[in-house]
Coordinates of C-alpha atoms and ligand atoms in Angstrom, one line a residue:
X27 CA -32.6 24.5 -13.4
X28 CA -33.7 21.6 -11.2
X29 CA -30.4 20.4 -9.6
X30 CA -28.8 21.5 -6.3
X31 CA -25.7 23.5 -7.4
X32 CA -27.5 25.3 -10.2
X33 CA -30.3 26.2 -7.8
X34 CA -27.8 27.3 -5.2
X35 CA -26.0 29.6 -7.6
X36 CA -29.0 30.9 -9.6
X37 CA -32.3 29.7 -8.2
X38 CA -34.9 32.4 -8.3
X39 CA -32.4 35.2 -8.6
X40 CA -32.7 37.5 -11.6
X41 CA -30.5 40.3 -13.0
X42 CA -31.2 43.6 -11.2
X43 CA -34.0 45.3 -13.3
X44 CA -32.4 48.7 -13.0
X45 CA -28.7 48.0 -13.7
X46 CA -28.3 44.4 -14.8
X47 CA -26.2 43.8 -11.7
X48 CA -25.6 40.0 -11.4
X49 CA -25.6 40.1 -7.6
X50 CA -28.6 41.2 -5.5
X51 CA -28.4 44.9 -4.7
X52 CA -28.1 45.8 -1.0
X53 CA -31.0 48.0 -0.2
X54 CA -29.4 49.4 3.0
X55 CA -32.4 51.6 3.9
X56 CA -34.8 51.7 6.7
X57 CA -37.7 53.3 4.9
X58 CA -39.2 53.8 1.4
X59 CA -40.7 57.0 0.1
X60 CA -44.0 57.6 -1.7
X61 CA -45.1 60.3 -4.2
X62 CA -48.8 59.9 -3.6
X63 CA -50.6 59.5 -0.2
X64 CA -53.0 56.8 -1.5
X65 CA -50.0 54.7 -2.4
X66 CA -49.0 54.7 1.2
X67 CA -52.3 53.4 2.3
X68 CA -52.2 50.6 -0.3
X69 CA -48.7 49.7 0.7
X70 CA -49.5 49.6 4.4
X71 CA -52.4 47.2 3.9
X72 CA -50.2 45.0 1.7
X73 CA -52.6 45.6 -1.3
X74 CA -49.9 47.0 -3.6
X75 CA -47.0 44.9 -2.4
X76 CA -44.8 48.0 -2.2
X77 CA -42.1 48.2 0.5
X78 CA -42.8 50.4 3.5
X79 CA -40.4 49.9 6.3
X80 CA -37.5 47.4 6.6
X81 CA -38.6 45.8 9.9
X82 CA -41.6 44.6 7.8
X83 CA -40.0 43.7 4.6
X84 CA -36.9 44.7 2.5
X85 CA -36.1 44.0 -1.2
X86 CA -32.7 42.4 -0.5
X87 CA -34.2 40.2 2.2
X88 CA -37.0 39.3 -0.2
X89 CA -34.5 38.1 -2.8
X90 CA -32.9 35.8 -0.1
X91 CA -36.3 34.6 1.1
X92 CA -37.4 33.5 -2.4
X93 CA -34.0 31.8 -2.9
X94 CA -34.3 29.6 0.3
X95 CA -38.0 28.9 -0.4
X96 CA -37.0 27.5 -3.7
X97 CA -34.3 25.3 -2.2
X98 CA -36.6 24.0 0.5
X99 CA -39.5 23.4 -1.9
X100 CA -41.6 26.0 0.1
X101 CA -44.2 28.5 -1.2
X102 CA -42.7 31.2 1.0
X103 CA -40.0 32.0 3.5
X104 CA -39.2 34.7 6.1
X105 CA -35.8 35.6 7.3
X106 CA -34.7 36.7 10.8
X107 CA -31.7 38.2 12.6
X108 CA -30.7 34.9 14.1
X109 CA -31.7 31.2 14.2
X110 CA -33.3 31.8 17.6
X111 CA -35.3 34.8 16.3
X112 CA -36.7 32.5 13.6
X113 CA -37.5 29.6 16.0
X114 CA -39.1 31.8 18.7
X115 CA -41.1 33.7 16.2
X116 CA -42.3 30.6 14.4
X117 CA -43.3 28.9 17.6
X118 CA -45.0 32.0 19.1
X119 CA -47.0 32.6 15.9
X120 CA -48.6 29.2 16.4
X121 CA -49.5 29.0 20.1
X122 CA -51.5 30.9 22.7
X123 CA -52.4 30.4 26.4
X124 CA -54.0 27.0 27.0
X125 CA -52.3 25.3 24.0
X126 CA -49.8 22.5 24.2
X127 CA -46.4 22.0 22.5
X128 CA -44.9 18.6 22.0
X129 CA -41.2 18.4 21.3
X130 CA -38.3 16.0 21.1
X131 CA -35.9 16.2 24.0
X132 CA -32.6 16.6 22.2
X133 CA -32.9 20.2 21.1
X134 CA -30.5 23.1 20.5
X135 CA -29.9 24.7 23.9
X136 CA -31.9 27.8 23.6
X137 CA -34.7 26.1 21.7
X138 CA -34.9 23.7 24.7
X139 CA -35.1 26.7 27.0
X140 CA -37.9 28.3 24.9
X141 CA -40.0 25.2 25.0
X142 CA -39.1 23.9 28.5
X143 CA -38.8 27.1 30.5
X144 CA -40.3 30.1 28.6
X145 CA -43.6 28.8 27.1
X146 CA -45.0 27.4 30.4
X147 CA -44.6 30.9 31.9
X148 CA -47.1 32.1 29.2
X149 CA -49.6 29.4 29.9
X150 CA -48.5 27.0 27.1
X151 CA -47.9 23.5 28.5
X152 CA -45.1 21.5 27.0
X153 CA -44.1 17.8 26.8
X154 CA -40.7 16.6 25.8
X155 CA -40.3 13.0 24.5
X156 CA -37.3 10.9 23.6
X157 CA -36.1 11.9 20.2
X158 CA -36.0 8.5 18.5
X159 CA -39.3 7.3 20.0
X160 CA -42.3 8.0 17.7
X161 CA -44.5 5.9 19.9
X162 CA -43.9 8.3 22.9
X163 CA -44.8 11.1 20.6
X164 CA -48.0 9.3 19.6
X165 CA -48.8 8.8 23.3
X166 CA -48.2 12.4 24.4
X167 CA -49.9 14.3 21.5
X168 CA -53.1 16.0 22.7
X169 CA -56.2 17.5 21.2
X170 CA -54.8 21.0 22.1
X171 CA -51.3 20.3 20.8
X172 CA -50.7 23.2 18.3
X173 CA -47.0 22.7 17.6
X174 CA -44.9 19.6 17.3
X175 CA -41.3 20.8 17.4
X176 CA -38.3 18.7 16.4
X177 CA -34.8 18.8 15.1
X178 CA -33.0 16.2 13.0
X179 CA -30.2 15.2 13.1
X180 CA -29.9 16.3 16.7
X181 CA -27.2 18.2 18.4
X182 CA -24.8 16.8 19.6
X183 CA -25.6 13.0 19.5
X184 CA -26.8 12.9 15.8
X185 CA -30.0 11.1 16.5
X186 CA -32.7 11.2 13.8
X187 CA -36.4 11.9 14.0
X188 CA -38.6 10.1 11.4
X189 CA -40.1 13.2 9.8
X190 CA -42.8 11.3 7.9
X191 CA -43.9 9.6 11.2
X192 CA -43.8 12.9 13.2
X193 CA -45.8 14.6 10.4
X194 CA -48.6 12.0 10.6
X195 CA -48.8 12.4 14.4
X196 CA -49.0 16.2 14.1
X197 CA -51.6 16.0 11.4
X198 CA -53.8 13.7 13.5
X199 CA -54.5 16.7 15.8
X200 CA -54.0 19.4 13.2
X201 CA -50.8 20.7 14.9
X202 CA -48.0 22.3 12.9
X203 CA -44.9 20.2 12.6
X204 CA -41.9 22.5 12.8
X205 CA -38.5 20.9 11.9
X206 CA -35.2 22.6 12.5
X207 CA -33.2 21.7 9.4
X208 CA -30.0 23.5 10.4
X209 CA -27.8 20.3 10.5
X210 CA -28.8 19.0 7.1
X211 CA -29.5 22.1 5.0
X212 CA -32.0 21.7 2.2
X213 CA -29.2 20.0 0.2
X214 CA -29.2 17.1 2.8
X215 CA -32.9 16.8 3.4
X216 CA -36.2 18.6 2.6
X217 CA -38.6 18.2 5.6
X218 CA -41.5 19.9 3.8
X219 CA -41.5 17.1 1.2
X220 CA -41.6 14.6 4.0
X221 CA -44.7 16.2 5.5
X222 CA -43.4 19.0 7.8
X223 CA -45.4 22.2 7.8
X224 CA -42.6 24.7 8.7
X225 CA -38.9 24.4 8.3
X226 CA -36.7 26.6 10.5
X227 CA -33.0 27.3 10.1
X228 CA -30.1 28.8 11.9
X229 CA -28.8 30.4 8.6
X230 CA -25.8 31.4 10.7
X231 CA -24.6 27.9 10.0
X232 CA -24.5 26.0 6.7
X233 CA -26.6 28.4 4.7
X234 CA -24.1 31.2 5.2
X235 CA -21.3 28.8 5.7
X236 CA -18.5 31.2 6.6
X237 CA -19.0 32.0 10.3
X238 CA -19.5 35.6 9.4
X239 CA -23.2 36.4 9.8
X240 CA -26.0 35.7 12.2
X241 CA -29.3 34.9 10.4
X242 CA -32.4 32.6 10.7
X243 CA -35.3 31.5 8.5
X244 CA -38.7 29.9 8.5
X245 CA -40.1 28.4 5.3
X246 CA -43.4 26.7 4.5
X247 CA -46.9 27.3 3.1
X248 CA -47.9 30.9 2.2
X249 CA -50.5 31.2 5.0
X250 CA -48.1 29.8 7.6
X251 CA -45.3 32.2 6.6
X252 CA -47.8 35.2 6.4
X253 CA -48.7 34.5 10.1
X254 CA -45.0 34.2 11.0
X255 CA -44.3 37.5 9.2
X256 CA -47.0 39.3 11.1
X257 CA -45.4 38.0 14.4
X258 CA -41.9 39.1 13.1
X259 CA -43.3 42.6 12.7
X260 CA -44.2 42.6 16.4
X261 CA -41.2 40.8 17.8
X262 CA -38.8 42.6 15.6
X263 CA -36.2 40.0 14.8
X264 CA -35.8 41.2 11.2
X265 CA -32.6 40.5 9.2
X266 CA -30.5 43.5 8.3
X267 CA -30.2 43.9 4.5
X268 CA -26.4 43.7 4.5
X269 CA -26.6 40.4 6.4
X270 CA -29.2 39.3 3.8
X271 CA -26.6 39.9 1.1
X272 CA -24.0 37.8 2.9
X273 CA -26.5 34.9 3.3
X274 CA -27.3 35.1 -0.5
X275 CA -23.6 35.0 -1.2
X276 CA -23.1 32.0 1.1
X277 CA -26.0 30.0 -0.4
X278 CA -24.3 30.2 -3.8
X279 CA -21.8 27.6 -2.7
X280 CA -24.1 25.7 -0.5
X281 CA -24.5 22.6 -2.6
X282 CA -20.8 22.3 -3.4
X283 CA -19.9 22.9 0.2
X284 CA -22.4 20.2 1.4
X285 CA -20.9 17.6 -1.0
X286 CA -17.4 18.3 0.5
X287 CA -18.8 18.3 4.1
X288 CA -20.5 14.9 3.4
X289 CA -17.4 13.3 2.0
X290 CA -14.9 14.7 4.5
X291 CA -17.2 13.8 7.5
X292 CA -17.7 10.3 6.2
X293 CA -13.9 9.8 5.9
X294 CA -13.2 11.2 9.4
X295 CA -16.1 9.2 10.9
X296 CA -14.6 6.0 9.4
X297 CA -11.1 6.9 10.7
X298 CA -12.4 7.6 14.2
X299 CA -14.5 4.4 14.3
X300 CA -11.4 2.3 13.6
X301 CA -9.3 4.1 16.3
X302 CA -8.5 2.2 19.5
X303 CA -8.9 5.2 21.7
X304 CA -12.4 6.0 20.4
X305 CA -15.4 4.3 22.1
X306 CA -18.1 5.1 19.6
X307 CA -18.8 7.4 16.7
X308 CA -22.2 9.0 16.0
X309 CA -22.7 9.7 12.3
X310 CA -25.9 8.8 10.4
X311 CA -23.8 7.8 7.4
X312 CA -22.1 5.0 9.3
X313 CA -23.7 1.5 9.1
X314 CA -23.2 1.3 12.9
X315 CA -25.6 4.2 13.4
X316 CA -28.8 2.7 14.9
X317 CA -31.0 4.7 12.5
X318 CA -28.8 4.3 9.4
X319 CA -31.7 2.9 7.4
X320 CA -33.8 6.0 8.3
X321 CA -30.9 8.2 7.2
X322 CA -30.9 6.5 3.9
X323 CA -34.7 7.0 3.5
X324 CA -35.0 10.6 4.5
X325 CA -31.6 12.2 3.8
X326 CA -29.8 12.8 0.5
X327 CA -26.5 13.4 2.3
X328 CA -25.5 12.9 5.9
X329 CA -23.8 16.3 6.4
X330 CA -20.8 17.5 8.2
X331 CA -21.8 17.0 11.8
X332 CA -20.5 14.0 13.8
X333 CA -19.7 13.3 17.4
X334 CA -17.6 10.7 19.1
X335 CA -16.8 9.4 22.6
X336 CA -13.2 9.1 23.7
X337 CA -12.1 6.4 26.1
X338 CA -10.8 8.0 29.3
X339 CA -11.9 10.9 31.4
X340 CA -13.3 14.4 31.0
X341 CA -9.8 15.7 31.4
X342 CA -8.5 13.4 28.6
X343 CA -11.2 14.8 26.3
X344 CA -10.2 18.4 27.2
X345 CA -6.6 17.6 26.5
X346 CA -7.5 16.1 23.1
X347 CA -9.4 19.2 22.0
X348 CA -6.5 21.4 23.1
X349 CA -4.1 19.3 21.0
X350 CA -5.8 19.8 17.7
X351 CA -4.0 22.1 15.3
X352 CA -6.2 22.2 12.1
X353 CA -9.5 22.0 13.9
X354 CA -10.4 24.9 16.2
X355 CA -11.9 24.5 19.7
X356 CA -15.0 26.7 19.5
X357 CA -18.8 26.9 19.5
X358 CA -20.9 27.2 16.3
X359 CA -20.9 24.9 13.3
X360 CA -21.7 24.5 9.7
X361 CA -18.8 26.6 8.3
X362 CA -15.8 26.0 6.1
X363 CA -13.4 25.6 9.1
X364 CA -13.6 22.5 11.3
X365 CA -14.8 23.3 14.8
X366 CA -14.9 21.0 17.8
X367 CA -16.8 21.3 21.1
X368 CA -17.0 19.2 24.2
X369 CA -20.7 19.5 25.1
X370 CA -20.3 18.5 28.7
X371 CA -18.0 21.5 29.4
X372 CA -19.2 24.0 26.8
X373 CA -22.6 23.8 25.1
X374 CA -24.6 21.6 27.4
X375 CA -23.6 22.9 30.9
X376 CA -27.2 24.0 31.5
X377 CA -28.3 20.4 31.7
X378 CA -27.9 18.5 34.9
X379 CA -25.4 15.6 34.7
X380 CA -28.4 13.2 34.9
X381 CA -30.1 14.9 31.9
X382 CA -26.8 14.9 30.0
X383 CA -26.4 11.1 30.6
X384 CA -30.0 10.5 29.6
X385 CA -29.5 12.3 26.2
X386 CA -26.3 10.4 25.6
X387 CA -23.9 13.3 26.3
X388 CA -21.1 11.7 28.1
X389 CA -18.2 13.6 29.7
X390 CA -15.9 12.6 26.8
X391 CA -18.3 13.2 24.0
X392 CA -16.7 15.5 21.3
X393 CA -18.8 17.1 18.6
X394 CA -17.1 17.9 15.4
X395 CA -18.4 20.3 12.7
X396 CA -16.3 19.0 9.8
X397 CA -15.2 21.8 7.6
X398 CA -14.0 21.7 4.0
X399 CA -10.3 21.2 4.7
X400 CA -8.7 18.2 3.0
X401 CA -9.8 15.0 4.7
X402 CA -6.2 13.7 4.9
X403 CA -5.1 16.8 6.8
X404 CA -8.0 16.5 9.2
X405 CA -7.4 12.8 9.8
X406 CA -3.6 13.6 10.4
X407 CA -4.6 16.3 12.9
X408 CA -7.1 14.0 14.8
X409 CA -4.5 11.2 14.8
X410 CA -1.7 13.4 16.3
X411 CA -4.2 14.7 19.0
X412 CA -5.4 11.2 19.8
X413 CA -1.7 10.2 20.2
X414 CA -1.4 12.8 23.0
X415 CA -4.2 11.2 25.0
X416 CA -3.3 8.4 27.3
X417 CA -5.6 5.4 26.9
X418 CA -7.9 5.8 29.9
X419 CA -10.2 3.1 31.3
X420 CA -12.9 2.3 28.7
Ligands
PLP513 C1 -27.1 27.5 16.1 C2 -28.4 26.8 16.1 C3 -29.6 27.4 16.4 C4 -29.6 28.9 16.8 O1 -29.1 29.8 15.8 P1 -28.6 31.2 16.1 O2 -28.3 31.8 14.8 O3 -27.3 31.0 16.9 O4 -29.6 31.9 16.9 C5 -30.7 26.7 16.3 N1 -30.8 25.4 16.0 C6 -29.6 24.8 15.7 C7 -29.7 23.3 15.4 C8 -28.4 25.4 15.7 O5 -27.3 24.7 15.4

């Protein structure tokens, strides 16, 4: 049962003990009843392991949590109502007033806001360093750094963080290294095996894979996940049991989807790199990627996310995105359908133009979440949309 697809389909799941149901039952209930009063006491303290109240724990969600823990090589996992619920709860479970958080600069928008804007208001100081610069991380880590937070590959420029290197730096001050593994999924890379302490996910994306459910997760050692669960009880970002069922169903095809995402993205990246109206392509699987060697070391597959810069103006790039017919112009990623965004006008408008330039987000950068359509159809679609763009000044 060791391989990716078998684990995605079966993993830790068992036939339902009561009925033999092949799929996880949906325990769509808020609360659980008891026959004896002393059973309640034992359940509330956690002594018996019985379920009490769904904000704390739910049997369907538990089945999902074991399944993702298995895929990430984690002892335990906690699920949440969104990726941001998972990220904020995992970070807040590990910091208090007077602590320091060190993070890489290229982060998902709201994760950036949490670390850059929200934490300092609670007395937690934060430092952001360039994503591909381990030396800066080494320089800025402090004795009171409790969390090193990072994301790899990054959104939307597909830079990589050396997880092994970051783990060593975090360990040197006994901080927890938290890695957002949304872009790779556990099929593409397993940060815990590379030394991370906690992996977080927007399960809204690849894990679910069908743009139909919001969910998030944190996975890691038992004591770390216990602490995060206690914080989840307080903050309340628990996953609904029906949504848990949808994520379980999504994960069943995770490995086969990721293979297709990898292959199609590689084909589209190669096509774009050879096109005269494209200035550059960011995809870790391309030999031209500055960290291609690191990608080969720490990733099993390079995933379905890529971005590229068009020659021309911001208007040309907008015109290109409007001209696509198979791909859809829209936020989100990691699903079966191909989605494109222009970060400068859509997802990264909160950054100043200077900050955007600094992180490599030019006006004509286009991020593509490559779906599982046929590569030939996607290439044809991008080709016809590129044909509609005039060749602007390089
Ligand atoms: C989407 C996303 C998130 C946030 O997930 P939500 O489910 O939208 O809250 C966090 N990190 C990354 C890398 C994402 O792509």
